mmCIF file of C-alpha atoms in Angstrom:
data_model
loop_
_atom_site.group_PDB
_atom_site.id
_atom_site.type_symbol
_atom_site.label_atom_id
_atom_site.label_comp_id
_atom_site.label_asym_id
_atom_site.label_seq_id
_atom_site.Cartn_x
_atom_site.Cartn_y
_atom_site.Cartn_z
ATOM 1 C CA UNK G 125 0.256 14.341 3.553
ATOM 2 C CA UNK G 126 0.421 11.228 5.641
ATOM 3 C CA UNK G 127 -3.018 10.184 5.058
ATOM 4 C CA UNK G 128 -2.517 11.214 1.184
ATOM 5 C CA UNK G 129 1.011 9.311 1.176
ATOM 6 C CA UNK G 130 -1.183 6.085 2.924
ATOM 7 C CA UNK G 131 -3.999 6.346 0.127
ATOM 8 C CA UNK G 132 -0.880 5.979 -2.862
ATOM 9 C CA UNK G 133 0.590 3.120 -0.625
ATOM 10 C CA UNK G 134 -2.916 1.758 -0.850
ATOM 11 C CA UNK G 135 -3.692 2.649 -4.588
ATOM 12 C CA UNK G 136 0.694 1.242 -4.980
ATOM 13 C CA UNK G 137 -0.454 -2.546 -3.138
ATOM 14 C CA UNK G 138 -3.829 -3.266 -5.473
ATOM 15 C CA UNK G 139 -1.834 -3.135 -8.468
ATOM 16 C CA UNK G 140 0.852 -4.733 -7.420
ATOM 17 C CA UNK G 141 -0.908 -6.937 -5.921
ATOM 18 C CA UNK G 142 -2.401 -7.618 -9.503
ATOM 19 C CA UNK G 143 -0.064 -8.116 -11.410
ATOM 20 C CA UNK G 144 1.744 -10.258 -8.392
ATOM 21 C CA UNK G 145 -1.912 -12.522 -8.876
ATOM 22 C CA UNK G 146 -1.687 -12.150 -12.469
ATOM 23 C CA UNK G 147 1.839 -13.557 -12.165
ATOM 24 C CA UNK G 148 0.518 -16.847 -9.635
ATOM 25 C CA UNK G 149 -2.747 -17.435 -10.798
ATOM 26 C CA UNK G 150 -1.538 -16.253 -14.627
ATOM 27 C CA UNK G 151 -4.935 -15.154 -16.161
ATOM 28 C CA UNK G 152 -8.129 -16.347 -17.137
ATOM 29 C CA UNK G 153 -7.500 -17.962 -20.749
ATOM 30 C CA UNK G 154 -9.189 -18.388 -23.428
ATOM 31 C CA UNK G 155 -9.588 -21.448 -26.047
ATOM 32 C CA UNK G 156 -12.360 -22.096 -27.142
ATOM 33 C CA UNK G 157 -15.435 -19.703 -29.150
ATOM 34 C CA UNK G 158 -17.757 -18.218 -26.498
ATOM 35 C CA UNK G 159 -21.517 -19.562 -25.411
ATOM 36 C CA UNK G 160 -23.485 -18.471 -29.053
ATOM 37 C CA UNK G 161 -27.448 -19.968 -27.834
ATOM 38 C CA UNK G 162 -28.896 -18.525 -30.904
ATOM 39 C CA UNK G 163 -26.559 -20.897 -32.531
ATOM 40 C CA UNK G 164 -27.725 -23.182 -29.667
ATOM 41 C CA UNK G 165 -31.197 -23.281 -29.739
ATOM 42 C CA UNK G 166 -31.386 -22.582 -33.895
ATOM 43 C CA UNK G 167 -28.931 -26.231 -34.441
ATOM 44 C CA UNK G 168 -32.284 -27.329 -32.105
ATOM 45 C CA UNK G 169 -34.904 -26.002 -34.340
ATOM 46 C CA UNK G 170 -33.135 -27.398 -37.416
ATOM 47 C CA UNK G 171 -32.742 -30.495 -35.432
ATOM 48 C CA UNK G 172 -36.189 -30.558 -34.635
ATOM 49 C CA UNK G 173 -37.504 -29.687 -38.123
ATOM 50 C CA UNK G 174 -35.478 -32.322 -39.579
ATOM 51 C CA UNK G 175 -36.401 -35.201 -38.275
ATOM 52 C CA UNK G 176 -39.593 -34.080 -38.571
ATOM 53 C CA UNK G 177 -39.276 -35.333 -42.162
ATOM 54 C CA UNK G 178 -37.321 -37.967 -42.156
ATOM 55 C CA UNK G 179 -40.547 -39.264 -40.610
ATOM 56 C CA UNK G 180 -42.915 -38.542 -43.344
ATOM 57 C CA UNK G 181 -40.594 -40.741 -45.644
ATOM 58 C CA UNK G 182 -38.827 -42.548 -43.313
ATOM 59 C CA UNK G 183 -41.206 -45.711 -45.396
ATOM 60 C CA UNK G 184 -39.807 -44.288 -48.299
ATOM 61 C CA UNK G 185 -41.225 -41.634 -51.215
ATOM 62 C CA UNK G 186 -41.268 -42.398 -54.835
ATOM 63 C CA UNK G 187 -39.716 -39.241 -57.058
ATOM 64 C CA UNK G 188 -43.626 -38.608 -57.979
ATOM 65 C CA UNK G 189 -44.232 -36.801 -54.660
ATOM 66 C CA UNK G 190 -40.438 -35.130 -54.195
ATOM 67 C CA UNK G 191 -42.278 -32.323 -55.267
ATOM 68 C CA UNK G 192 -44.159 -31.832 -51.894
ATOM 69 C CA UNK G 193 -40.906 -32.274 -49.622
ATOM 70 C CA UNK G 194 -39.013 -29.719 -52.150
ATOM 71 C CA UNK G 195 -39.996 -26.036 -50.320
ATOM 72 C CA UNK G 196 -39.191 -28.480 -46.769
ATOM 73 C CA UNK G 197 -35.570 -29.850 -48.330
ATOM 74 C CA UNK G 198 -35.447 -25.406 -48.644
ATOM 75 C CA UNK G 199 -36.071 -24.757 -45.876
ATOM 76 C CA UNK G 200 -33.613 -27.104 -43.718
ATOM 77 C CA UNK G 201 -31.059 -26.815 -45.969
ATOM 78 C CA UNK G 202 -31.543 -22.807 -45.934
ATOM 79 C CA UNK G 203 -31.159 -23.172 -42.261
ATOM 80 C CA UNK G 204 -28.324 -25.258 -41.700
ATOM 81 C CA UNK G 205 -26.343 -22.900 -44.462
ATOM 82 C CA UNK G 206 -27.185 -19.940 -41.856
ATOM 83 C CA UNK G 207 -26.011 -21.353 -38.789
ATOM 84 C CA UNK G 208 -22.808 -23.219 -40.726
ATOM 85 C CA UNK G 209 -22.088 -19.295 -41.274
ATOM 86 C CA UNK G 210 -22.557 -18.446 -38.091
ATOM 87 C CA UNK G 211 -20.834 -20.808 -36.274
ATOM 88 C CA UNK G 212 -18.248 -20.014 -39.241
ATOM 89 C CA UNK G 213 -17.699 -16.400 -38.197
ATOM 90 C CA UNK G 214 -18.001 -16.090 -34.879
ATOM 91 C CA UNK G 215 -14.452 -14.867 -33.061
ATOM 92 C CA UNK G 216 -11.794 -17.539 -31.990
ATOM 93 C CA UNK G 217 -9.927 -16.553 -28.586
ATOM 94 C CA UNK G 218 -6.743 -14.368 -30.081
ATOM 95 C CA UNK G 219 -4.488 -16.441 -27.444
ATOM 96 C CA UNK G 220 -5.943 -19.713 -29.236
ATOM 97 C CA UNK G 221 -5.490 -18.176 -31.521
ATOM 98 C CA UNK G 222 -1.142 -17.806 -31.198
ATOM 99 C CA UNK G 223 -1.790 -21.474 -29.518
ATOM 100 C CA UNK G 224 -3.212 -23.589 -33.073
ATOM 101 C CA UNK G 225 -0.149 -21.637 -34.695
ATOM 102 C CA UNK G 226 2.638 -23.770 -32.528
ATOM 103 C CA UNK G 227 3.981 -26.972 -33.205
ATOM 104 C CA UNK G 228 2.614 -28.529 -30.347
ATOM 105 C CA UNK G 229 0.059 -27.474 -31.024
ATOM 106 C CA UNK G 230 -0.247 -29.575 -34.420
ATOM 107 C CA UNK G 231 0.246 -32.659 -32.650
ATOM 108 C CA UNK G 232 -2.795 -32.552 -30.842
ATOM 109 C CA UNK G 233 -4.493 -30.987 -33.093
ATOM 110 C CA UNK G 234 -5.024 -33.851 -36.171
ATOM 111 C CA UNK G 235 -6.152 -31.442 -38.677
ATOM 112 C CA UNK G 236 -2.317 -30.127 -40.794
ATOM 113 C CA UNK G 237 -3.564 -27.868 -43.439
ATOM 114 C CA UNK G 238 -5.859 -26.077 -40.930
ATOM 115 C CA UNK G 239 -5.167 -26.709 -36.815
ATOM 116 C CA UNK G 240 -7.933 -23.672 -35.858
ATOM 117 C CA UNK G 241 -10.369 -26.446 -36.957
ATOM 118 C CA UNK G 242 -9.853 -28.017 -34.156
ATOM 119 C CA UNK G 243 -11.525 -25.073 -32.189
ATOM 120 C CA UNK G 244 -14.293 -24.679 -34.058
ATOM 121 C CA UNK G 245 -15.499 -27.157 -35.226
ATOM 122 C CA UNK G 246 -18.989 -26.628 -35.417
ATOM 123 C CA UNK G 247 -19.063 -25.442 -38.792
ATOM 124 C CA UNK G 248 -17.301 -28.895 -40.437
ATOM 125 C CA UNK G 249 -20.398 -30.962 -38.901
ATOM 126 C CA UNK G 250 -22.716 -28.741 -40.323
ATOM 127 C CA UNK G 251 -21.498 -29.055 -43.506
ATOM 128 C CA UNK G 252 -21.288 -33.084 -42.880
ATOM 129 C CA UNK G 253 -25.315 -32.330 -42.100
ATOM 130 C CA UNK G 254 -25.839 -30.448 -45.633
ATOM 131 C CA UNK G 255 -24.172 -32.474 -47.884
ATOM 132 C CA UNK G 256 -26.350 -35.348 -46.258
ATOM 133 C CA UNK G 257 -30.131 -32.866 -46.361
ATOM 134 C CA UNK G 258 -28.847 -32.341 -50.485
ATOM 135 C CA UNK G 259 -27.901 -35.577 -51.874
ATOM 136 C CA UNK G 260 -31.167 -36.784 -49.423
ATOM 137 C CA UNK G 261 -33.386 -34.581 -52.289
ATOM 138 C CA UNK G 262 -31.016 -35.464 -55.226
ATOM 139 C CA UNK G 263 -31.897 -38.857 -54.479
ATOM 140 C CA UNK G 264 -35.689 -38.397 -53.846
ATOM 141 C CA UNK G 265 -35.726 -36.393 -56.726
ATOM 142 C CA UNK G 266 -33.883 -38.502 -59.506
ATOM 143 C CA UNK G 267 -35.119 -42.094 -58.485
ATOM 144 C CA UNK G 268 -37.360 -41.332 -55.246
ATOM 145 C CA UNK G 269 -36.193 -42.785 -52.112
ATOM 146 C CA UNK G 270 -36.114 -46.504 -50.122
ATOM 147 C CA UNK G 271 -36.933 -46.608 -46.647
ATOM 148 C CA UNK G 272 -33.868 -48.620 -46.392
ATOM 149 C CA UNK G 273 -31.884 -45.284 -47.819
ATOM 150 C CA UNK G 274 -33.569 -42.867 -45.983
ATOM 151 C CA UNK G 275 -32.314 -45.117 -43.576
ATOM 152 C CA UNK G 276 -28.949 -44.881 -44.230
ATOM 153 C CA UNK G 277 -29.268 -40.865 -44.385
ATOM 154 C CA UNK G 278 -30.448 -40.573 -41.356
ATOM 155 C CA UNK G 279 -28.064 -42.006 -40.145
ATOM 156 C CA UNK G 280 -25.080 -40.406 -41.176
ATOM 157 C CA UNK G 281 -27.128 -36.962 -41.009
ATOM 158 C CA UNK G 282 -27.354 -38.103 -36.818
ATOM 159 C CA UNK G 283 -23.619 -38.777 -36.112
ATOM 160 C CA UNK G 284 -23.521 -35.287 -38.106
ATOM 161 C CA UNK G 285 -25.303 -33.433 -36.066
ATOM 162 C CA UNK G 286 -25.055 -35.517 -32.294
ATOM 163 C CA UNK G 287 -20.446 -33.500 -32.981
ATOM 164 C CA UNK G 288 -21.808 -29.972 -32.760
ATOM 165 C CA UNK G 289 -25.076 -29.980 -30.846
ATOM 166 C CA UNK G 290 -23.123 -31.527 -28.106
ATOM 167 C CA UNK G 291 -19.928 -29.493 -28.856
ATOM 168 C CA UNK G 292 -21.950 -26.438 -28.836
ATOM 169 C CA UNK G 293 -23.713 -27.571 -25.607
ATOM 170 C CA UNK G 294 -20.878 -27.668 -23.707
ATOM 171 C CA UNK G 295 -19.388 -24.254 -24.880
ATOM 172 C CA UNK G 296 -22.684 -22.982 -21.633
ATOM 173 C CA UNK G 297 -19.523 -22.474 -19.469
ATOM 174 C CA UNK O 1171 -7.235 -14.841 6.280
ATOM 175 C CA UNK O 1172 -6.614 -18.292 4.123
ATOM 176 C CA UNK O 1173 -3.216 -19.268 4.724
ATOM 177 C CA UNK O 1174 -1.666 -22.591 2.141
ATOM 178 C CA UNK O 1175 -2.788 -25.407 3.216
ATOM 179 C CA UNK O 1176 -6.796 -23.877 3.011
ATOM 180 C CA UNK O 1177 -5.783 -22.778 -0.909
ATOM 181 C CA UNK O 1178 -4.258 -25.699 -2.200
ATOM 182 C CA UNK O 1179 -7.095 -27.883 -0.761
ATOM 183 C CA UNK O 1180 -9.669 -25.228 -2.752
ATOM 184 C CA UNK O 1181 -7.055 -25.986 -5.736
ATOM 185 C CA UNK O 1182 -8.058 -29.484 -5.885
ATOM 186 C CA UNK O 1183 -10.629 -29.288 -5.237
ATOM 187 C CA UNK O 1184 -11.543 -27.077 -8.390
ATOM 188 C CA UNK O 1185 -9.577 -28.697 -10.244
ATOM 189 C CA UNK O 1186 -10.975 -31.956 -9.147
ATOM 190 C CA UNK O 1187 -14.268 -30.954 -10.251
ATOM 191 C CA UNK O 1188 -13.290 -29.251 -13.779
ATOM 192 C CA UNK O 1189 -11.331 -32.985 -14.726
ATOM 193 C CA UNK O 1190 -13.901 -35.063 -13.855
ATOM 194 C CA UNK O 1191 -16.509 -33.069 -15.485
ATOM 195 C CA UNK O 1192 -14.506 -32.632 -18.704
ATOM 196 C CA UNK O 1193 -13.143 -36.300 -18.810
ATOM 197 C CA UNK O 1194 -17.582 -37.378 -18.287
ATOM 198 C CA UNK O 1195 -18.015 -35.468 -20.834
ATOM 199 C CA UNK O 1196 -15.307 -36.237 -23.489
ATOM 200 C CA UNK O 1197 -15.923 -39.965 -22.177
ATOM 201 C CA UNK O 1198 -19.424 -39.626 -22.734
ATOM 202 C CA UNK O 1199 -20.225 -38.418 -25.672
ATOM 203 C CA UNK O 1200 -16.857 -41.061 -27.859
ATOM 204 C CA UNK O 1201 -18.674 -43.535 -26.815
ATOM 205 C CA UNK O 1202 -21.880 -42.675 -28.404
ATOM 206 C CA UNK O 1203 -20.697 -41.236 -31.594
ATOM 207 C CA UNK O 1204 -18.315 -44.702 -31.896
ATOM 208 C CA UNK O 1205 -21.698 -47.253 -31.499
ATOM 209 C CA UNK O 1206 -23.593 -43.544 -33.946
ATOM 210 C CA UNK O 1207 -20.416 -44.207 -36.479
ATOM 211 C CA UNK O 1208 -20.436 -48.098 -35.904
ATOM 212 C CA UNK O 1209 -23.786 -48.602 -37.034
ATOM 213 C CA UNK O 1210 -22.560 -46.429 -40.676
ATOM 214 C CA UNK O 1211 -20.270 -48.740 -41.215
ATOM 215 C CA UNK O 1212 -22.528 -51.049 -40.926
ATOM 216 C CA UNK O 1213 -25.045 -50.608 -42.510
ATOM 217 C CA UNK O 1214 -23.458 -49.259 -45.392
ATOM 218 C CA UNK O 1215 -21.205 -53.093 -45.485
ATOM 219 C CA UNK O 1216 -24.296 -54.559 -45.549
ATOM 220 C CA UNK O 1217 -26.473 -52.303 -48.543
ATOM 221 C CA UNK O 1218 -23.271 -53.191 -50.247
ATOM 222 C CA UNK O 1219 -23.514 -56.497 -50.010
ATOM 223 C CA UNK O 1220 -26.713 -57.607 -50.313
ATOM 224 C CA UNK O 1221 -28.472 -54.847 -50.602
ATOM 225 C CA UNK O 1222 -30.111 -51.232 -51.793
ATOM 226 C CA UNK O 1223 -26.172 -49.914 -52.505
ATOM 227 C CA UNK O 1224 -25.170 -53.570 -54.034
ATOM 228 C CA UNK O 1225 -26.074 -51.363 -57.877
ATOM 229 C CA UNK O 1226 -25.733 -48.134 -57.135
ATOM 230 C CA UNK O 1227 -21.871 -46.767 -57.152
ATOM 231 C CA UNK O 1228 -23.425 -42.993 -56.703
ATOM 232 C CA UNK O 1229 -24.326 -43.912 -53.403
ATOM 233 C CA UNK O 1230 -21.884 -46.003 -52.228
ATOM 234 C CA UNK O 1231 -19.591 -43.413 -53.244
ATOM 235 C CA UNK O 1232 -21.372 -40.673 -50.820
ATOM 236 C CA UNK O 1233 -22.133 -42.365 -47.517
ATOM 237 C CA UNK O 1234 -17.931 -44.365 -47.618
ATOM 238 C CA UNK O 1235 -17.130 -39.888 -47.388
ATOM 239 C CA UNK O 1236 -20.030 -39.661 -44.999
ATOM 240 C CA UNK O 1237 -18.562 -41.490 -42.970
ATOM 241 C CA UNK O 1238 -14.410 -40.783 -43.170
ATOM 242 C CA UNK O 1239 -15.841 -36.959 -43.333
ATOM 243 C CA UNK O 1240 -17.837 -38.321 -39.687
ATOM 244 C CA UNK O 1241 -14.984 -40.056 -38.429
ATOM 245 C CA UNK O 1242 -12.464 -37.267 -39.068
ATOM 246 C CA UNK O 1243 -14.872 -34.130 -37.552
ATOM 247 C CA UNK O 1244 -15.016 -36.612 -34.248
ATOM 248 C CA UNK O 1245 -11.030 -36.423 -33.883
ATOM 249 C CA UNK O 1246 -11.701 -32.865 -33.989
ATOM 250 C CA UNK O 1247 -14.778 -32.610 -31.678
ATOM 251 C CA UNK O 1248 -12.592 -33.979 -29.175
ATOM 252 C CA UNK O 1249 -10.175 -31.984 -29.350
ATOM 253 C CA UNK O 1250 -12.211 -28.491 -29.241
ATOM 254 C CA UNK O 1251 -13.815 -30.425 -25.919
ATOM 255 C CA UNK O 1252 -10.426 -31.693 -24.822
ATOM 256 C CA UNK O 1253 -9.235 -27.994 -25.066
ATOM 257 C CA UNK O 1254 -11.975 -26.710 -23.458
ATOM 258 C CA UNK O 1255 -11.596 -29.190 -19.954
ATOM 259 C CA UNK O 1256 -7.666 -27.546 -19.936
ATOM 260 C CA UNK O 1257 -9.363 -23.433 -20.288
ATOM 261 C CA UNK O 1258 -11.817 -24.545 -17.331
ATOM 262 C CA UNK O 1259 -8.950 -25.697 -15.286
ATOM 263 C CA UNK O 1260 -7.025 -23.000 -15.475
ATOM 264 C CA UNK O 1261 -9.930 -21.320 -15.208
ATOM 265 C CA UNK O 1262 -10.865 -22.558 -12.353
ATOM 266 C CA UNK O 1263 -7.339 -22.701 -10.850
ATOM 267 C CA UNK O 1264 -6.218 -19.067 -11.514
ATOM 268 C CA UNK O 1265 -10.249 -18.093 -9.763
ATOM 269 C CA UNK O 1266 -9.440 -19.758 -6.736
ATOM 270 C CA UNK O 1267 -5.809 -18.652 -6.788
ATOM 271 C CA UNK O 1268 -7.454 -15.014 -7.100
ATOM 272 C CA UNK O 1269 -9.912 -15.386 -4.639
ATOM 273 C CA UNK O 1270 -7.228 -16.116 -2.348
ATOM 274 C CA UNK O 1271 -5.026 -13.286 -3.235
ATOM 275 C CA UNK O 1272 -7.805 -10.819 -2.761
ATOM 276 C CA UNK O 1273 -9.084 -12.262 0.233
ATOM 277 C CA UNK O 1274 -5.352 -11.699 2.078
ATOM 278 C CA UNK O 1275 -4.810 -8.462 0.316
ATOM 279 C CA UNK O 1276 -7.796 -7.289 1.329
ATOM 280 C CA UNK O 1277 -7.132 -8.358 4.819
ATOM 281 C CA UNK O 1278 -4.015 -6.370 4.671
ATOM 282 C CA UNK O 1279 -5.609 -2.950 3.968
ATOM 283 C CA UNK O 1280 -6.034 -2.861 0.338
ATOM 284 C CA UNK O 1281 -9.524 -1.101 -0.770
ATOM 285 C CA UNK O 1282 -10.947 -3.640 -1.462
ATOM 286 C CA UNK O 1283 -12.306 -0.855 -5.583
ATOM 287 C CA UNK O 1284 -8.416 -1.785 -6.387
ATOM 288 C CA UNK O 1285 -8.983 -5.453 -6.324
ATOM 289 C CA UNK O 1286 -12.052 -7.014 -8.972
ATOM 290 C CA UNK O 1287 -14.069 -9.667 -8.163
ATOM 291 C CA UNK O 1288 -12.168 -11.789 -10.785
ATOM 292 C CA UNK O 1289 -8.580 -11.798 -12.136
ATOM 293 C CA UNK O 1290 -8.256 -10.569 -15.612
ATOM 294 C CA UNK O 1291 -8.986 -12.188 -19.064
ATOM 295 C CA UNK O 1292 -6.504 -12.954 -21.725
#
């Protein structure tokens, strides 16, 4: 009897410890999405392929040469499109979603329409990458690419991809 | 058995490590992005004034809109990295306190099976 009572007391003490620790230490929390290795690797691979395409046209490319590049544009746009969908559809931790609706968070996050973009910013940066590649493709097809215009597209692209890759790498914790 | 000062020392070390790493990540990211955005802006201004964008309004507008979007997105990424730093700092504190609680409770005879290795996650 006394042995059973001791076990009950131990169990009760353990449960108390769980609740006490949770109250005192709080529990661990998730405020941003989990690390997605496939997304990070996909960004890295698509980035490498995009840099190769920039290298192919960096000395300029007339519109007559566009057909030789059409498949590459399609592959890059398709790859980044898939990555954007993957990033946009991943879950945001429930606690973070609730916090995003508070007035305090809205002061921290400059996005007034949808504060959750500050908890998952990568899709918007990939959208910028897609806008760059699509405009570059249209320019290539209609008037050709001067070297200096390629430089402009590359600068715009590098800023956007740096944002996405930096944050995705930081999520590995 | 752990005492309060040992727990406090561990807490300070954990917080210092996470906040320092988070600040370093954000600081280098902002500095790098600042250079990239400044280069983008300089390129647009120069090419609009005397270069390839002087007579191409459509491309000029695309590059200006792209600069604006990249700048707005940067603020969202900084906010996200800040949230990540807060998360890591909070969790570091929670883990230290949980470890101390486990150590104390285990020494008091509470079966270790009742004390998970990691604190609950919400």
